[in-house]
Amino acid sequence: MTSSELSTVFPVFLLVDVSASMTGGPIAAVNRALPGIRAAMRTDPLVGEIARVGLTTFSDEARVVIPLCDLADAHLPELNAAGGTDFAAAFRGMRRAIETGMTALPQGTPVYRPVVFFMSDGRHQAGEDWTGPLRELRDGGWKFAPEVVSFGFGDSHPESLQRIASRFAFTAKGEDPATQVGEIMDAILGSIRTTSTSLADPAKAQGLYLDTPAAHFTPLPAITI
């Protein structure tokens, strides 16, 4: 297959907190939501053709759970929560996952700018300053520099979410963490579906679309780092 015959890929990377504070309802909500994202890849031809999804989790360290792939054919492991919260490890791991995922695509594959959906219920707990690894992840001189969208709930720190995001940051409304996680995962799925459908028609493509209803989310202005 020549490069002109390859479909343009929309690379989506999920960066999900699996520290101990996610135990119980929150991590169960993530596990419930992942099959819905896979089902969208299977049932919607446009989404399945364009979107490629990867999942990296983080606590004390980052781990690539699902490399960037056609999620329709992927095995979905059960996620477990444990450990602390290290944003620096998360951003370093995310950069490695993007580099590996993007370079593994067939040679000549046309791609849209990657997007990272970051989700956490807590604050950075490690001693290392996390802004350095974040700058490396978002370095404009890196050919795979992603758009970063941050979602927070629970004990997340709004200012951290604002600094993490390249343009869009949100906190989930409500008091039940499991419900908040469900709303965030629904928003991510909605973004993947609508953005992919838009990108399928270059005449209508408007870049990243976010499905974040005001009833469930409070938008936060991004802070330049």
XYZ file of N, CA and C in Angstrom:
675
model
N 0.843 -1.195 0.000
C 0.000 0.000 0.000
C 0.878 1.244 0.000
N 0.630 2.192 -0.921
C 1.410 3.415 -0.988
C 0.910 4.402 0.047
N 1.739 5.429 0.321
C 1.351 6.432 1.310
C 0.075 7.160 0.909
N -0.165 7.291 -0.410
C -1.380 7.977 -0.869
C -2.628 7.154 -0.604
N -2.461 5.847 -0.367
C -3.608 4.977 -0.104
C -3.870 4.796 1.387
N -2.961 5.267 2.231
C -3.119 5.117 3.666
C -4.087 6.165 4.203
N -4.984 5.743 5.087
C -5.916 6.675 5.707
C -5.178 7.549 6.721
N -5.607 8.793 6.830
C -5.021 9.681 7.821
C -5.462 9.241 9.213
N -4.523 9.180 10.131
C -4.774 8.659 11.473
C -4.913 9.806 12.482
N -5.892 9.661 13.374
C -6.072 10.579 14.502
C -5.579 9.857 15.753
N -4.360 10.181 16.241
C -3.786 9.457 17.379
C -4.296 10.007 18.715
N -4.858 9.128 19.524
C -5.421 9.505 20.822
C -4.705 8.720 21.914
N -4.178 9.445 22.899
C -3.474 8.801 24.006
C -4.173 9.137 25.320
N -4.594 8.113 26.047
C -5.201 8.300 27.355
C -4.108 8.172 28.413
N -4.038 9.139 29.324
C -3.062 9.129 30.413
C -3.854 9.165 31.719
N -3.991 8.001 32.354
C -4.964 7.821 33.431
C -4.274 7.519 34.761
N -4.642 8.261 35.779
C -4.158 8.066 37.148
C -4.719 6.760 37.708
N -3.833 5.881 38.176
C -4.276 4.634 38.816
C -3.636 4.517 40.205
N -3.398 5.657 40.861
C -2.843 5.644 42.211
C -3.886 5.113 43.190
N -3.474 4.910 44.434
C -4.334 4.257 45.427
C -5.646 4.980 45.650
N -5.654 6.308 45.462
C -6.886 7.069 45.675
C -7.969 6.725 44.651
N -7.596 6.049 43.577
C -8.571 5.628 42.555
C -9.230 4.294 42.904
N -8.847 3.697 44.025
C -9.390 2.401 44.420
C -10.906 2.466 44.570
N -11.567 1.373 44.194
C -13.015 1.290 44.359
C -13.761 1.819 43.154
N -14.719 2.701 43.397
C -15.578 3.204 42.334
C -14.880 3.858 41.174
N -13.862 4.731 41.413
C -13.221 5.395 40.281
C -12.544 4.443 39.300
N -11.731 3.502 39.804
C -11.045 2.598 38.874
C -12.045 1.653 38.222
N -13.102 1.284 38.944
C -14.145 0.446 38.349
C -14.841 1.185 37.213
N -15.027 2.502 37.370
C -15.673 3.291 36.320
C -14.799 3.356 35.077
N -13.480 3.460 35.253
C -12.578 3.436 34.099
C -12.685 2.092 33.386
N -12.662 1.021 34.150
C -12.748 -0.324 33.555
C -14.071 -0.539 32.827
N -15.140 0.053 33.332
C -16.430 -0.068 32.645
C -16.459 0.732 31.350
N -15.750 1.864 31.330
C -15.815 2.766 30.175
C -14.978 2.292 28.993
N -13.883 1.614 29.246
C -12.987 1.225 28.153
C -13.671 0.360 27.094
N -14.518 -0.622 27.477
C -15.214 -1.392 26.432
C -16.118 -0.529 25.559
N -16.668 0.564 26.132
C -17.492 1.449 25.325
C -16.692 2.162 24.257
N -15.460 2.541 24.582
C -14.596 3.166 23.579
C -14.248 2.151 22.495
N -13.941 0.922 22.913
C -13.640 -0.117 21.918
C -14.854 -0.394 21.040
N -16.053 -0.414 21.631
C -17.271 -0.671 20.852
C -17.479 0.401 19.789
N -17.132 1.658 20.119
C -17.263 2.732 19.133
C -16.345 2.498 17.947
N -15.153 1.958 18.207
C -14.230 1.649 17.114
C -14.813 0.551 16.213
N -15.527 -0.388 16.831
C -16.054 -1.526 16.085
C -17.320 -1.200 15.303
N -18.153 -0.320 15.852
C -19.475 -0.108 15.264
C -19.574 1.114 14.362
N -18.618 2.033 14.481
C -18.656 3.245 13.658
C -17.507 3.184 12.665
N -17.779 2.918 11.395
C -16.710 2.741 10.406
C -15.772 3.942 10.300
N -16.309 5.160 10.363
C -15.461 6.335 10.247
C -14.509 6.447 11.431
N -15.045 6.246 12.623
C -14.211 6.338 13.823
C -13.159 5.234 13.810
N -13.583 4.022 13.465
C -12.667 2.896 13.442
C -11.556 3.054 12.429
N -11.841 3.735 11.334
C -10.828 3.914 10.293
C -9.800 4.974 10.667
N -10.233 6.024 11.366
C -9.370 7.174 11.604
C -8.678 7.137 12.967
N -9.430 6.821 14.022
C -8.879 6.922 15.376
C -7.990 5.737 15.724
N -6.858 6.024 16.324
C -6.007 5.017 16.937
C -5.813 5.435 18.387
N -5.952 4.489 19.292
C -5.998 4.817 20.723
C -4.930 4.042 21.480
N -4.284 4.711 22.420
C -3.344 4.065 23.326
C -3.674 4.454 24.755
N -3.316 3.618 25.705
C -3.584 3.870 27.115
C -2.307 3.714 27.929
N -1.939 4.777 28.631
C -0.840 4.744 29.581
C -1.394 5.090 30.950
N -1.047 4.297 31.958
C -1.476 4.582 33.322
C -0.277 5.067 34.136
N -0.576 5.736 35.246
C 0.524 6.191 36.093
C 0.103 6.202 37.559
N 1.082 5.927 38.394
C 0.983 6.099 39.839
C 2.377 6.548 40.265
N 3.155 5.644 40.879
C 4.561 5.966 41.161
C 5.411 5.926 39.892
N 4.926 5.231 38.884
C 5.596 5.141 37.595
C 4.541 5.042 36.501
N 4.962 5.252 35.278
C 4.042 5.167 34.143
C 4.193 3.808 33.465
N 3.087 3.312 32.930
C 3.122 2.011 32.258
C 2.215 2.053 31.035
N 2.733 1.636 29.894
C 1.924 1.539 28.685
C 1.095 0.264 28.776
N -0.195 0.441 28.936
C -1.110 -0.695 29.064
C -1.596 -1.149 27.699
N -1.907 -0.190 26.838
C -2.304 -0.492 25.464
C -1.508 0.430 24.543
N -0.576 -0.095 23.752
C 0.135 0.746 22.785
C -0.848 1.307 21.761
N -0.478 2.403 21.126
C -1.334 3.006 20.112
C -1.736 1.959 19.090
N -3.048 1.803 18.872
C -3.513 0.708 18.017
C -4.943 0.957 17.573
N -5.407 0.075 16.719
C -6.831 -0.001 16.392
C -7.490 -0.683 17.585
N -8.165 0.079 18.411
C -8.686 -0.444 19.676
C -9.732 -1.530 19.465
N -10.318 -1.579 18.278
C -11.330 -2.597 18.005
C -10.790 -4.001 18.185
N -9.483 -4.164 17.975
C -8.879 -5.493 18.056
C -8.041 -5.686 19.324
N -8.069 -4.711 20.232
C -7.180 -4.747 21.385
C -7.773 -5.522 22.556
N -6.892 -6.148 23.317
C -7.286 -6.753 24.589
C -7.316 -5.665 25.645
N -8.372 -5.641 26.449
C -8.501 -4.630 27.491
C -8.236 -5.265 28.846
N -7.077 -5.007 29.425
C -6.773 -5.590 30.729
C -7.561 -4.891 31.832
N -7.729 -5.561 32.945
C -8.382 -4.961 34.109
C -7.370 -4.070 34.820
N -7.725 -2.804 35.020
C -6.828 -1.877 35.699
C -7.023 -1.972 37.208
N -5.925 -1.875 37.941
C -5.952 -1.878 39.399
C -5.279 -0.617 39.914
N -5.739 -0.149 41.075
C -5.206 1.083 41.649
C -4.264 0.771 42.805
N -3.114 1.465 42.821
C -2.147 1.300 43.906
C -1.060 2.359 43.747
N -0.406 2.701 44.858
C 0.753 3.576 44.791
C 0.418 5.048 44.925
N 1.449 5.870 44.745
C 1.320 7.312 44.860
C 1.024 7.969 43.522
N 1.216 9.290 43.461
C 0.888 10.059 42.254
C 2.111 10.847 41.811
N 2.686 10.463 40.691
C 3.901 11.106 40.190
C 3.646 11.633 38.782
N 3.377 12.933 38.688
C 3.107 13.539 37.386
C 4.348 13.525 36.493
N 5.533 13.691 37.084
C 6.755 13.700 36.284
C 6.917 12.371 35.553
N 6.720 11.265 36.282
C 6.796 9.945 35.654
C 5.723 9.797 34.585
N 4.539 10.357 34.835
C 3.443 10.269 33.866
C 3.814 10.937 32.545
N 4.376 12.142 32.629
C 4.669 12.880 31.401
C 5.869 12.292 30.648
N 6.857 11.801 31.382
C 7.963 11.119 30.699
C 7.466 9.856 30.006
N 6.636 9.090 30.711
C 6.091 7.870 30.110
C 5.219 8.167 28.915
N 4.482 9.270 28.979
C 3.606 9.620 27.863
C 4.410 10.004 26.632
N 5.488 10.735 26.831
C 6.314 11.089 25.674
C 6.890 9.839 25.023
N 7.363 8.897 25.835
C 7.890 7.648 25.273
C 6.799 6.889 24.528
N 5.582 6.848 25.092
C 4.481 6.114 24.453
C 4.114 6.744 23.118
N 4.132 8.063 23.053
C 3.813 8.744 21.795
C 4.898 8.468 20.760
N 6.142 8.615 21.159
C 7.246 8.361 20.226
C 7.175 6.953 19.668
N 6.961 5.981 20.546
C 6.895 4.585 20.112
C 5.679 4.338 19.232
N 4.529 4.861 19.654
C 3.300 4.627 18.895
C 3.312 5.267 17.524
N 3.811 6.491 17.449
C 3.796 7.193 16.167
C 4.798 6.592 15.186
N 5.961 6.209 15.674
C 6.969 5.641 14.768
C 6.614 4.215 14.350
N 5.693 3.565 15.077
C 5.285 2.212 14.714
C 4.214 2.196 13.624
N 3.631 3.347 13.311
C 2.639 3.400 12.235
C 3.320 3.075 10.903
N 2.575 2.512 9.944
C 3.175 2.209 8.642
C 3.858 3.440 8.046
N 5.019 3.221 7.461
C 5.778 4.334 6.890
C 4.929 5.114 5.898
N 4.950 6.424 6.039
C 4.193 7.287 5.138
C 2.778 7.572 5.575
N 2.349 7.013 6.725
C 0.979 7.249 7.192
C 0.780 8.732 7.503
N -0.206 9.373 6.886
C -0.486 10.763 7.239
C -1.192 10.806 8.599
N -0.828 11.758 9.443
C -1.379 11.813 10.795
C -1.820 13.225 11.143
N -2.860 13.295 11.965
C -3.233 14.550 12.592
C -2.415 14.706 13.872
N -2.463 15.878 14.443
C -1.729 16.113 15.684
C -2.273 15.185 16.783
N -1.403 14.505 17.504
C -1.877 13.640 18.588
C -2.560 14.456 19.683
N -3.471 13.816 20.393
C -4.094 14.427 21.561
C -3.895 13.502 22.751
N -3.582 14.103 23.892
C -3.464 13.371 25.153
C -4.610 13.797 26.059
N -5.371 12.834 26.543
C -6.398 13.095 27.544
C -5.844 12.657 28.901
N -5.552 13.643 29.744
C -4.988 13.399 31.072
C -6.117 13.408 32.093
N -6.132 12.412 32.993
C -7.168 12.340 34.018
C -6.567 11.972 35.359
N -6.879 12.759 36.392
C -6.349 12.475 37.733
C -7.317 12.982 38.790
N -7.312 12.277 39.931
C -8.129 12.699 41.066
C -7.277 13.280 42.189
N -5.984 13.475 41.934
C -5.105 13.897 43.020
C -4.071 14.909 42.601
N -3.100 15.076 43.482
C -2.018 16.017 43.263
C -0.687 15.279 43.196
N 0.267 15.899 42.551
C 1.615 15.335 42.458
C 2.191 15.154 43.856
N 2.698 13.941 44.119
C 3.193 13.628 45.456
C 4.700 13.384 45.506
N 5.336 13.216 44.376
C 6.775 12.925 44.357
C 7.584 14.209 44.526
N 8.873 14.048 44.843
C 9.720 15.206 45.092
C 10.145 15.949 43.842
N 10.185 15.274 42.711
C 10.656 15.899 41.469
C 9.648 16.904 40.922
N 10.147 18.019 40.440
C 9.303 19.014 39.776
C 8.798 18.425 38.462
N 7.471 18.420 38.278
C 6.902 17.771 37.094
C 6.836 18.681 35.880
N 7.123 19.986 36.051
C 6.954 20.886 34.905
C 8.005 20.669 33.820
N 9.200 20.190 34.201
C 10.219 19.896 33.193
C 9.780 18.792 32.242
N 9.369 17.618 32.762
C 8.860 16.567 31.878
C 7.641 17.000 31.073
N 6.799 17.878 31.656
C 5.640 18.365 30.894
C 6.101 19.226 29.718
N 7.088 20.084 29.947
C 7.609 20.908 28.843
C 8.181 20.033 27.733
N 8.870 18.963 28.118
C 9.414 18.055 27.105
C 8.296 17.380 26.319
N 7.213 17.024 26.996
C 6.075 16.403 26.314
C 5.442 17.369 25.320
N 5.329 18.632 25.710
C 4.638 19.624 24.879
C 5.594 20.471 24.041
N 6.847 20.100 23.959
C 7.864 20.858 23.229
C 7.447 21.081 21.778
N 7.284 22.334 21.422
C 6.832 22.658 20.069
C 7.818 22.261 18.989
N 9.066 22.014 19.355
C 10.049 21.584 18.379
C 10.024 20.089 18.113
N 9.253 19.346 18.892
C 9.127 17.901 18.712
C 8.026 17.626 17.700
N 8.313 16.827 16.707
C 7.350 16.629 15.628
C 6.073 15.937 16.077
N 6.101 15.261 17.225
C 4.913 14.582 17.724
C 4.277 15.309 18.907
N 4.634 16.572 19.123
C 4.102 17.309 20.274
C 2.572 17.282 20.263
N 1.958 16.799 21.351
C 0.503 16.624 21.340
C -0.254 17.830 21.881
N -1.529 17.868 21.566
C -2.485 18.692 22.301
C -2.772 17.943 23.597
N -2.759 18.641 24.740
C -3.030 17.996 26.020
C -4.297 18.585 26.623
N -5.264 17.715 26.893
C -6.516 18.095 27.539
C -6.509 17.474 28.932
N -6.726 18.280 29.974
C -6.682 17.754 31.342
C -8.071 17.718 31.970
N -8.340 16.614 32.662
C -9.575 16.437 33.417
C -9.221 16.113 34.860
N -9.857 16.804 35.803
C -9.623 16.533 37.203
C -10.912 16.313 37.961
N -10.806 15.606 39.065
C -11.942 15.395 39.963
C -11.372 15.059 41.335
N -12.249 14.869 42.307
C -11.772 14.509 43.639
C -10.887 15.582 44.233
N -9.667 15.214 44.619
C -8.728 16.140 45.247
C -7.734 16.747 44.257
N -8.066 16.734 42.987
C -7.155 17.314 42.000
C -7.009 18.813 42.243
N -5.867 19.358 41.820
C -5.522 20.762 42.042
C -5.815 21.550 40.773
N -6.792 22.479 40.799
C -7.155 23.197 39.571
C -5.976 23.865 38.876
N -5.072 24.482 39.641
C -3.954 25.167 38.986
C -3.052 24.183 38.251
N -2.858 22.994 38.809
C -2.059 21.982 38.112
C -2.727 21.582 36.808
N -4.037 21.388 36.840
C -4.773 21.029 35.626
C -4.620 22.119 34.571
N -4.636 23.374 35.007
C -4.498 24.489 34.076
C -3.113 24.523 33.441
N -2.111 24.178 34.200
C -0.737 24.189 33.689
C -0.457 22.995 32.789
N -1.106 21.884 33.074
C -0.909 20.674 32.273
C -1.501 20.827 30.880
N -2.656 21.456 30.787
C -3.380 21.557 29.515
C -2.697 22.523 28.555
N -2.701 22.165 27.283
C -2.199 23.090 26.266
C -3.236 24.163 25.957
N -4.529 23.791 25.988
C -5.596 24.775 25.782
C -6.807 24.526 26.675
N -7.141 23.248 26.904
C -8.414 22.922 27.526
C -8.214 22.134 28.825
N -8.776 22.661 29.914
C -8.726 21.993 31.212
C -10.122 22.030 31.828
N -10.455 20.962 32.547
C -11.794 20.859 33.134
C -11.736 20.168 34.491
N -12.642 20.561 35.370
C -12.909 19.775 36.567
C -14.317 19.234 36.450
N -14.489 17.994 36.893
C -15.806 17.369 36.842
C -16.635 17.819 38.038
N -17.888 18.117 37.800
C -18.789 18.530 38.860
C -19.330 17.297 39.596
N -19.918 17.546 40.755
C -20.503 16.454 41.519
C -19.609 16.022 42.654
N -20.122 15.123 43.483
C -19.390 14.672 44.660
C -19.053 13.189 44.640
N -19.651 12.435 43.728
C -19.371 11.002 43.663
C -18.242 10.747 42.668
N -17.076 10.284 43.129
C -15.937 10.102 42.225
C -16.216 9.147 41.067
N -16.943 8.074 41.333
C -17.218 7.120 40.260
C -18.064 7.760 39.165
N -19.040 8.567 39.566
C -19.865 9.272 38.577
C -19.034 10.278 37.803
N -18.142 10.979 38.501
C -17.273 11.943 37.833
C -16.392 11.257 36.791
N -15.823 10.111 37.148
C -15.001 9.364 36.190
C -15.831 8.957 34.984
N -17.056 8.493 35.234
C -17.927 8.111 34.123
C -18.190 9.263 33.178
N -18.406 10.451 33.723
C -18.651 11.626 32.880
C -17.406 11.985 32.072
N -16.236 11.883 32.713
C -14.996 12.189 31.995
C -14.782 11.201 30.854
N -14.966 9.926 31.120
C -14.766 8.927 30.076
C -15.786 9.095 28.954
N -17.020 9.475 29.298
C -18.023 9.755 28.263
C -17.584 10.936 27.401
N -17.013 11.968 28.059
C -16.551 13.141 27.314
C -15.414 12.779 26.369
N -14.513 11.927 26.832
C -13.399 11.501 25.989
C -13.913 10.713 24.788
N -14.833 9.791 25.038
C -15.409 9.024 23.938
C -16.121 9.944 22.948
N -16.897 10.900 23.464
C -17.584 11.834 22.580
C -16.616 12.634 21.738
N -15.493 13.025 22.341
C -14.487 13.775 21.594
C -13.869 12.931 20.492
N -13.548 11.677 20.819
C -12.956 10.788 19.813
C -13.915 10.589 18.649
N -15.176 10.324 18.961
C -16.155 10.032 17.910
C -16.399 11.252 17.033
N -16.653 12.396 17.647
C -17.015 13.580 16.874
C -15.816 14.141 16.112
N -14.651 14.151 16.744
C -13.461 14.641 16.050
C -13.130 13.738 14.872
N -13.194 12.428 15.068
C -12.891 11.492 13.977
C -13.852 11.676 12.816
N -15.128 11.819 13.126
C -16.132 12.001 12.074
C -15.883 13.296 11.310
N -15.513 14.348 12.041
C -15.211 15.627 11.398
C -13.982 15.525 10.507
N -12.943 14.863 11.007
C -11.701 14.768 10.243
C -11.863 13.935 8.980
N -12.870 13.064 8.958
C -13.102 12.227 7.778
C -13.490 13.056 6.566
N -14.016 14.264 6.803
C -14.391 15.163 5.716
C -13.559 16.432 5.846
N -12.479 16.557 5.064
C -11.592 17.724 5.190
C -12.329 19.058 5.076
N -13.433 19.077 4.369
C -14.177 20.320 4.197
C -14.862 20.752 5.493
N -15.086 19.784 6.393
C -15.775 20.083 7.653
C -14.846 20.020 8.868
N -13.619 19.564 8.676
C -12.716 19.358 9.799
C -12.431 20.673 10.517
N -12.613 20.655 11.831
C -12.356 21.849 12.639
C -11.409 21.546 13.790
N -10.632 20.475 13.661
C -9.703 20.131 14.716
C -10.391 19.403 15.853
N -9.783 19.485 17.029
C -10.260 18.746 18.188
C -11.612 19.261 18.655
N -12.547 18.336 18.829
C -13.878 18.656 19.348
C -13.982 18.098 20.754
N -14.507 18.911 21.687
C -14.663 18.470 23.070
C -16.133 18.450 23.455
N -16.575 17.328 23.971
C -17.961 17.159 24.404
C -17.989 17.254 25.930
N -18.026 18.485 26.430
C -17.936 18.718 27.873
C -19.112 19.587 28.326
N -20.292 18.997 28.494
C -21.487 19.786 28.859
C -21.318 20.506 30.190
N -21.849 21.719 30.247
C -21.717 22.551 31.441
C -22.362 21.916 32.667
N -23.310 21.034 32.460
C -23.956 20.368 33.594
C -22.988 19.457 34.335
N -21.908 19.022 33.650
C -20.999 18.054 34.249
C -19.574 18.576 34.436
N -19.225 19.686 33.786
C -17.830 20.138 33.820
C -17.717 21.643 34.022
N -16.680 22.034 34.725
C -16.306 23.433 34.856
C -15.028 23.661 34.070
N -15.069 24.500 33.029
C -13.839 24.762 32.266
C -12.893 25.660 33.052
N -11.594 25.410 32.875
C -10.561 26.198 33.536
C -9.661 26.801 32.470
N -9.299 28.082 32.598
C -8.378 28.669 31.612
C -6.988 28.063 31.739
N -6.398 27.725 30.605
C -5.056 27.151 30.619
C -4.044 28.204 31.067
N -2.978 27.779 31.745
C -1.905 28.643 32.191
C -0.645 28.263 31.425
N -0.018 29.233 30.787
C 1.207 28.981 30.034
C 2.343 28.644 30.985
N 3.058 27.552 30.686
C 4.196 27.173 31.531
C 5.496 27.655 30.914
